Tab-separated table of C-alpha atoms in Angstrom:
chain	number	residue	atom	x	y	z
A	1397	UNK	CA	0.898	5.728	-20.992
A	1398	UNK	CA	-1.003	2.414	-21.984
A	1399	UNK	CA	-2.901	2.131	-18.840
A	1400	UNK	CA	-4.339	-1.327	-19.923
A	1401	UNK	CA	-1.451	-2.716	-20.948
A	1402	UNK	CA	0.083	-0.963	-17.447
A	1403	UNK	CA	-3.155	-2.322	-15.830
A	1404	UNK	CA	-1.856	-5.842	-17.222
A	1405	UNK	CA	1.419	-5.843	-16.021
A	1406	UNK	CA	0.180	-4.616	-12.675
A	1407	UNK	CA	-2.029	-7.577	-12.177
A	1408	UNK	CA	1.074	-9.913	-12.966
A	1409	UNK	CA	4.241	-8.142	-11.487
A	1410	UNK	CA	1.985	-6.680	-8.572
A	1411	UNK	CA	-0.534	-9.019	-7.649
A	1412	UNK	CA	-0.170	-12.661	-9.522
A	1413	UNK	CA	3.682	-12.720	-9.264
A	1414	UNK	CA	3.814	-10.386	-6.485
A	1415	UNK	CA	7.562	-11.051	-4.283
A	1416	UNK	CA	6.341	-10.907	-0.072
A	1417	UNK	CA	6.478	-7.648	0.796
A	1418	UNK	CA	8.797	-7.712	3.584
A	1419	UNK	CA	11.085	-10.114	5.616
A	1420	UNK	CA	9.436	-13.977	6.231
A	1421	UNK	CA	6.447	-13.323	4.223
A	1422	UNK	CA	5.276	-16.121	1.883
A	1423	UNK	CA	3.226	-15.755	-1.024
A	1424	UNK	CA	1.347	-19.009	-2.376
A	1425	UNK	CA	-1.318	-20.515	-3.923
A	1426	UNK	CA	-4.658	-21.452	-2.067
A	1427	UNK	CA	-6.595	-23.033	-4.783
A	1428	UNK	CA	-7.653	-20.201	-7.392
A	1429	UNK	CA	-5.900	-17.205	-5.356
A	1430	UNK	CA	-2.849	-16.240	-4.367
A	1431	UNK	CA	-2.020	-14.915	-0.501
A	1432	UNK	CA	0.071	-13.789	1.612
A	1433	UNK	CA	1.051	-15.050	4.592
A	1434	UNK	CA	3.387	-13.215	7.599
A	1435	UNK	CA	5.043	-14.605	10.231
A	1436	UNK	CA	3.009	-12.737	12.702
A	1437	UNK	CA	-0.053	-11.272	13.327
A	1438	UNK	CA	1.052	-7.854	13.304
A	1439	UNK	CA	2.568	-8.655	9.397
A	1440	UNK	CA	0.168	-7.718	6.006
A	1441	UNK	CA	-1.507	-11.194	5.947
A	1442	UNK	CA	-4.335	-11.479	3.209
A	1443	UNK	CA	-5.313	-12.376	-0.581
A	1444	UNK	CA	-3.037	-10.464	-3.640
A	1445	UNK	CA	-5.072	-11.960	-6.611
A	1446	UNK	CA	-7.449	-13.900	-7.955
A	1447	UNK	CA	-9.233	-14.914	-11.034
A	1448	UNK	CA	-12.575	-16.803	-9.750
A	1449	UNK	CA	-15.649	-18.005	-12.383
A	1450	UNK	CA	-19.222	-17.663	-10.617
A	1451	UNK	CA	-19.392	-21.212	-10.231
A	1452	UNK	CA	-15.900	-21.577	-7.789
A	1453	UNK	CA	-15.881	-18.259	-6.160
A	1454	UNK	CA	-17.441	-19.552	-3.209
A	1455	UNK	CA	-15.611	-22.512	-2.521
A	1456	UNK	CA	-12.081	-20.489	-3.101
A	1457	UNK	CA	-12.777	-18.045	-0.236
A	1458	UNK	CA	-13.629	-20.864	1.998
A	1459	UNK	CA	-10.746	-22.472	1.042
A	1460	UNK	CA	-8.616	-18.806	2.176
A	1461	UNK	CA	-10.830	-18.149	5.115
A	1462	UNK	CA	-9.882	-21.830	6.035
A	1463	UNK	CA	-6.029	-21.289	5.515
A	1464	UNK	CA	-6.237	-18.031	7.847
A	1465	UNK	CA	-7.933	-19.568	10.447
A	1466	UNK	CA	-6.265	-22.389	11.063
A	1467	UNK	CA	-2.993	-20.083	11.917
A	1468	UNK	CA	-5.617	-17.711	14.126
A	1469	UNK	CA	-4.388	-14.874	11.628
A	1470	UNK	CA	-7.075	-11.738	10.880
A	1471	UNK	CA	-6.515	-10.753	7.246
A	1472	UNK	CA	-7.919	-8.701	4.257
A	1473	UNK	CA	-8.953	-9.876	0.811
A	1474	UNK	CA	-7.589	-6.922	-1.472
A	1475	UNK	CA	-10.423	-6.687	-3.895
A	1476	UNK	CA	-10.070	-4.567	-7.036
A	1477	UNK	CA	-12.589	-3.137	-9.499
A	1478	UNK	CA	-12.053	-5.178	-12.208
A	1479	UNK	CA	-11.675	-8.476	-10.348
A	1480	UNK	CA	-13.940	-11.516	-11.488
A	1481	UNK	CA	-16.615	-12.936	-11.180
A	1482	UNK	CA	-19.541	-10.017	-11.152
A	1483	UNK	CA	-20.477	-9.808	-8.005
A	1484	UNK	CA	-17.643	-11.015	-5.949
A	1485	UNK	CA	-17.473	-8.393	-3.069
A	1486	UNK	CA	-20.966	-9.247	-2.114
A	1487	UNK	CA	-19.781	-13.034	-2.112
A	1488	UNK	CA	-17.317	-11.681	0.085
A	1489	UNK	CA	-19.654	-10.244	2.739
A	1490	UNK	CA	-21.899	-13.119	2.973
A	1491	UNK	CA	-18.590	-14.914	3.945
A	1492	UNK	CA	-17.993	-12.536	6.893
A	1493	UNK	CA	-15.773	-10.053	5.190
A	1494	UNK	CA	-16.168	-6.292	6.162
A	1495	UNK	CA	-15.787	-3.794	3.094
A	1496	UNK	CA	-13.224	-0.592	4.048
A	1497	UNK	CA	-13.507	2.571	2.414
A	1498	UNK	CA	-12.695	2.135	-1.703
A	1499	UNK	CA	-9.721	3.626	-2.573
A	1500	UNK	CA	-8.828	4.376	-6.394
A	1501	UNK	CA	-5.162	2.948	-7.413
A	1502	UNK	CA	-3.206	5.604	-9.187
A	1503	UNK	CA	-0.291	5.040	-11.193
A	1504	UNK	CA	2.254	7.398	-13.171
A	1505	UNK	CA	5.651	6.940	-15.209
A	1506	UNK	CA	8.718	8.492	-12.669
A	1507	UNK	CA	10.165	10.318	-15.317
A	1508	UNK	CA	6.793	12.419	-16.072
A	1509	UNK	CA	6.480	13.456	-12.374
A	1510	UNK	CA	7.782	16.498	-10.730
A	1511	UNK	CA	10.766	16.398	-8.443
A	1512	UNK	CA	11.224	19.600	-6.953
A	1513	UNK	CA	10.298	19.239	-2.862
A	1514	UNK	CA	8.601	22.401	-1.922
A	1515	UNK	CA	7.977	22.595	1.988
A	1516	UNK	CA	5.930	25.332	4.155
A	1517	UNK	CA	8.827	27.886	6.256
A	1518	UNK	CA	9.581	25.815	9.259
A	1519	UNK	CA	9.385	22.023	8.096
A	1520	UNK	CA	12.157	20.101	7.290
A	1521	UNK	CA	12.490	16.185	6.005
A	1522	UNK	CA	14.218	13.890	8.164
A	1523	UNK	CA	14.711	10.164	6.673
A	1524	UNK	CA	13.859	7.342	8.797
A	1525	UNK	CA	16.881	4.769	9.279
A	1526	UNK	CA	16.322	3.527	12.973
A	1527	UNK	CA	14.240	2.735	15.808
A	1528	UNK	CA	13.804	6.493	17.017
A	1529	UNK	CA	13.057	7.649	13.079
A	1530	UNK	CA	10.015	4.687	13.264
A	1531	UNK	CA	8.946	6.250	16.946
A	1532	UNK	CA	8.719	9.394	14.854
A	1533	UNK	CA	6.907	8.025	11.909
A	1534	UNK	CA	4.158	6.608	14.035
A	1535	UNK	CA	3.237	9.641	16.255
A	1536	UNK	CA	3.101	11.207	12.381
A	1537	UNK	CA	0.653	8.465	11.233
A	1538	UNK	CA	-1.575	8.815	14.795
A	1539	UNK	CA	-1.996	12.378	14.457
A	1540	UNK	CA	-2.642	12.488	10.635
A	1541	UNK	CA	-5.110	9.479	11.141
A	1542	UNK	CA	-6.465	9.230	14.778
A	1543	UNK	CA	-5.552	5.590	14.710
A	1544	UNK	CA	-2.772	3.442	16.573
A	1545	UNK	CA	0.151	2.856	14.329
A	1546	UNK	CA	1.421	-0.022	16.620
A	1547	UNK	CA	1.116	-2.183	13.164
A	1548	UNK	CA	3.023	0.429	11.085
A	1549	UNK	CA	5.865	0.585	13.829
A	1550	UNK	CA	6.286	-3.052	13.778
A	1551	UNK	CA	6.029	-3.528	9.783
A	1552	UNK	CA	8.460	-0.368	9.309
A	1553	UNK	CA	11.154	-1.319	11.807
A	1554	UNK	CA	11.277	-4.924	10.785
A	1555	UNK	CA	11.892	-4.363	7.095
A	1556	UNK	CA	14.598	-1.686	8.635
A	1557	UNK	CA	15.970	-4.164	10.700
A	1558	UNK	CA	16.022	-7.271	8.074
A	1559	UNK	CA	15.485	-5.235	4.579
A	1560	UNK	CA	16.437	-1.897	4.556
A	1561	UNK	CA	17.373	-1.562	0.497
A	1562	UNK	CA	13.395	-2.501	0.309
A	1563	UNK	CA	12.489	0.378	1.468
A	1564	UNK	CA	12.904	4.335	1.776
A	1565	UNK	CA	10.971	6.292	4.922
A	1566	UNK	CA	10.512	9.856	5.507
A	1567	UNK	CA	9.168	11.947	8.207
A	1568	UNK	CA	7.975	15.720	7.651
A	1569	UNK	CA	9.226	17.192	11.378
A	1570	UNK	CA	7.934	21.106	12.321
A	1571	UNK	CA	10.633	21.844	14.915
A	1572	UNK	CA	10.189	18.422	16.955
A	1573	UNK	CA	7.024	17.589	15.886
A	1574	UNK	CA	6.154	15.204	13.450
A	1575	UNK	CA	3.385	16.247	10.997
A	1576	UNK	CA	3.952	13.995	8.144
A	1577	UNK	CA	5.157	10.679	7.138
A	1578	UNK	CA	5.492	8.791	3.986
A	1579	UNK	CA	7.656	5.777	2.872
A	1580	UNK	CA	8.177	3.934	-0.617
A	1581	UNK	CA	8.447	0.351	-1.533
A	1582	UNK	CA	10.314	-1.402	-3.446
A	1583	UNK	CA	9.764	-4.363	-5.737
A	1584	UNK	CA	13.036	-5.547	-7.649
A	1585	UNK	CA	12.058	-6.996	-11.190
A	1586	UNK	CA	8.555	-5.402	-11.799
A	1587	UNK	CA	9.506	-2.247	-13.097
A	1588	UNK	CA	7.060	-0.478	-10.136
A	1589	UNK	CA	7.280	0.862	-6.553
A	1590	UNK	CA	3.997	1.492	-4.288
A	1591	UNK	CA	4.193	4.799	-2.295
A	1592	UNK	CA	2.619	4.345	1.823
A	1593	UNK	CA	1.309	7.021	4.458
A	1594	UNK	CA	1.689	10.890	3.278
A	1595	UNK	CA	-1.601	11.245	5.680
A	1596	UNK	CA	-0.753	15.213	7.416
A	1597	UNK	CA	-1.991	16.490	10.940
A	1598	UNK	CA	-4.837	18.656	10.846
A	1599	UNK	CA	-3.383	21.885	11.279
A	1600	UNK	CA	-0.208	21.267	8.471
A	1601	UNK	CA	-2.801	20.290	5.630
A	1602	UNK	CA	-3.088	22.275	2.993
A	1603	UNK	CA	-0.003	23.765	2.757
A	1604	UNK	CA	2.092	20.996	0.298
A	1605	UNK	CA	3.601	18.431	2.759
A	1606	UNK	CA	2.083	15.716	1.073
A	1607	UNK	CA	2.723	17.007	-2.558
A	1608	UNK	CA	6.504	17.258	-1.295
A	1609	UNK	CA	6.900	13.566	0.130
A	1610	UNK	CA	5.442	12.856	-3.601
A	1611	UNK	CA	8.196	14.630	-5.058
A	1612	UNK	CA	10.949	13.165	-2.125
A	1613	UNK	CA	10.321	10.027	-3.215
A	1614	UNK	CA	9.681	10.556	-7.210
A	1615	UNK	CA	13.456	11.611	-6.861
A	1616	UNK	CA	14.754	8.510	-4.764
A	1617	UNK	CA	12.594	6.533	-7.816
A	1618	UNK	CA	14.246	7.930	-10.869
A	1619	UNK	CA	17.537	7.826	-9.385
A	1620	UNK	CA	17.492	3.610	-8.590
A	1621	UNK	CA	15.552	3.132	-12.394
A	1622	UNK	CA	12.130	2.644	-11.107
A	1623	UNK	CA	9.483	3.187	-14.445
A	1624	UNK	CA	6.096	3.002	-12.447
A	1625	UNK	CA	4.797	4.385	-9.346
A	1626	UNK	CA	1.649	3.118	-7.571
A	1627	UNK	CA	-0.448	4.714	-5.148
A	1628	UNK	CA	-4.026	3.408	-3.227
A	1629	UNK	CA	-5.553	6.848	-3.006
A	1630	UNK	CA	-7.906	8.009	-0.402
A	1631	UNK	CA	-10.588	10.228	-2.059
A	1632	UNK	CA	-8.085	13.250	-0.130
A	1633	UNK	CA	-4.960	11.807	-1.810
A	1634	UNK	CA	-6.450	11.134	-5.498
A	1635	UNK	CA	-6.830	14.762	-6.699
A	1636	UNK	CA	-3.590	15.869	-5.618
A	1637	UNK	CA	-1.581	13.148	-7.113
A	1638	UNK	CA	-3.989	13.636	-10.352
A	1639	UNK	CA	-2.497	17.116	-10.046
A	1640	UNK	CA	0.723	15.876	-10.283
A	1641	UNK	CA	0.080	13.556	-13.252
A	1642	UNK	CA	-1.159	10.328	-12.097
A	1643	UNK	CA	-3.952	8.642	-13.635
A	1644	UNK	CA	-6.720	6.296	-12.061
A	1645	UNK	CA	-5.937	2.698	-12.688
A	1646	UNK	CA	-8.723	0.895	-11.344
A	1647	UNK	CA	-10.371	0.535	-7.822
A	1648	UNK	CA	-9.728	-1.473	-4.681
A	1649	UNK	CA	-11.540	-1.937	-1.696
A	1650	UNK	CA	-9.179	-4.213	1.317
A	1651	UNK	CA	-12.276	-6.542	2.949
A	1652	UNK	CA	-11.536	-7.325	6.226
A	1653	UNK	CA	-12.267	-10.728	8.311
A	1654	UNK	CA	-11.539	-10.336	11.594
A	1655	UNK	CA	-10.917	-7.188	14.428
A	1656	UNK	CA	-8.250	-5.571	12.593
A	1657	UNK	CA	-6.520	-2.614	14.214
């Protein structure tokens, strides 16, 4: 694989083109970058790309922290390791942004990826395809994570409820508990889907849940044509897909403005 020239068509397809990501999203220009906007607060709302000189940078994220404001909306600049100028994440927090931890974006051709789904005795995948599947997903996410999935719940079940072909869910139950949850997005015309969540309570890690959500959705990927999937790795997540044949793309670290939950 030609990770620049992948790297390349990520930036374009991905971020520069990018389609909204879900039901009465728009993506736009603000100057220099390119945004997102939701219709509510609880939707992704925050900067895709951007290709900034030294001399403009500073101007362009007032320009965005201007545009969020005035709708009252918190959002998150997506800032990746190769982004221009030098220097633009510190721009970033003199402007009031808050760095999150970095995560490493990890790509990999479907048709080199594994597809068997190998699952510890007792744990069974159940797909998510209504409101009591998304109830399920986001006690997954709050015990894998510690946080409240209350955004998750609302993102999941209104792409179910408006865009359901945009999107496959999964939820790893151990009798009636869930323990894992993972879904994959689509993105019709780019050649990629992104893969979401795969985070595992405490006492199921270790044992391949995540490594067989990979392989869930690799399968679901090959069989609708997708050539690329893309992951933003936590430093947990990065050696097992690496394992599985994914290779480090570049960086990106979301920088918050506002309380986000």
């Amino acid at each position: 694989m030609d990770l620049e020239a992948v790297r390349a068509a990520f930036d374009l397809r991905m971020r520069r083109d990018a389609p909204p990501d879900g039901p009465g999203s728009v993506v736009e220009r603000v100057g220099g970058v390119v945004v997102q906007t939701g219709p509510d607060a609880e939707s992704w709302n925050g900067v895709l790309w951007s290709d900034l000189d030294a001399a403009g940078a500073d101007a362009a994220i007032a320009a965005v922290v201007r545009h969020f404001a005035a709708l009252e909306r918190e959002f998150e600049w997506k800032l990746y390791g190769h982004d221009r100028p030098a220097g633009l994440a510190e721009r970033l927090v003199a402007a009031g942004f808050t760095p999150e931890p970095q995560e490493t974006v990890m790509v990999a051709e479907v048709r080199e990826l594994p597809t068997g789904v190998r699952l510890p005795d007792g744990v069974e995948l159940r797909p998510v395809t209504d409101a009591a599947g998304v109830a399920l997903m986001t006690r997954a996410h709050e015990a894998a994570f510690g946080s409240d999935g209350s955004r998750i719940h609302h993102q999941v079940l209104t792409r179910l409820a408006e865009d359901p072909d945009s999107m496959v869910a999964v939820v790893a139950m151990a009798g009636d508990e869930p323990v894992c949850a993972a879904r994959m997005e689509f993105h019709p015309g780019t050649g990629f889907a992104s893969l979401w969540g795969g985070g595992t309570a405490p006492a199921w890690r270790g044992r391949g849940i995540y490594r067989a959500l990979v392989a869930h959705r690799t399968g679901i990927a090959a069989a609708r044509g997708v050539r690329l999937l893309q992951v933003d790795a936590s430093d947990d997540s990065r050696p097992i897909l690496q394992r599985l044949g994914f290779s480090a793309l570049t960086t990106t670290t979301p920088h918050a403005y506002g309380a986000r939950g």
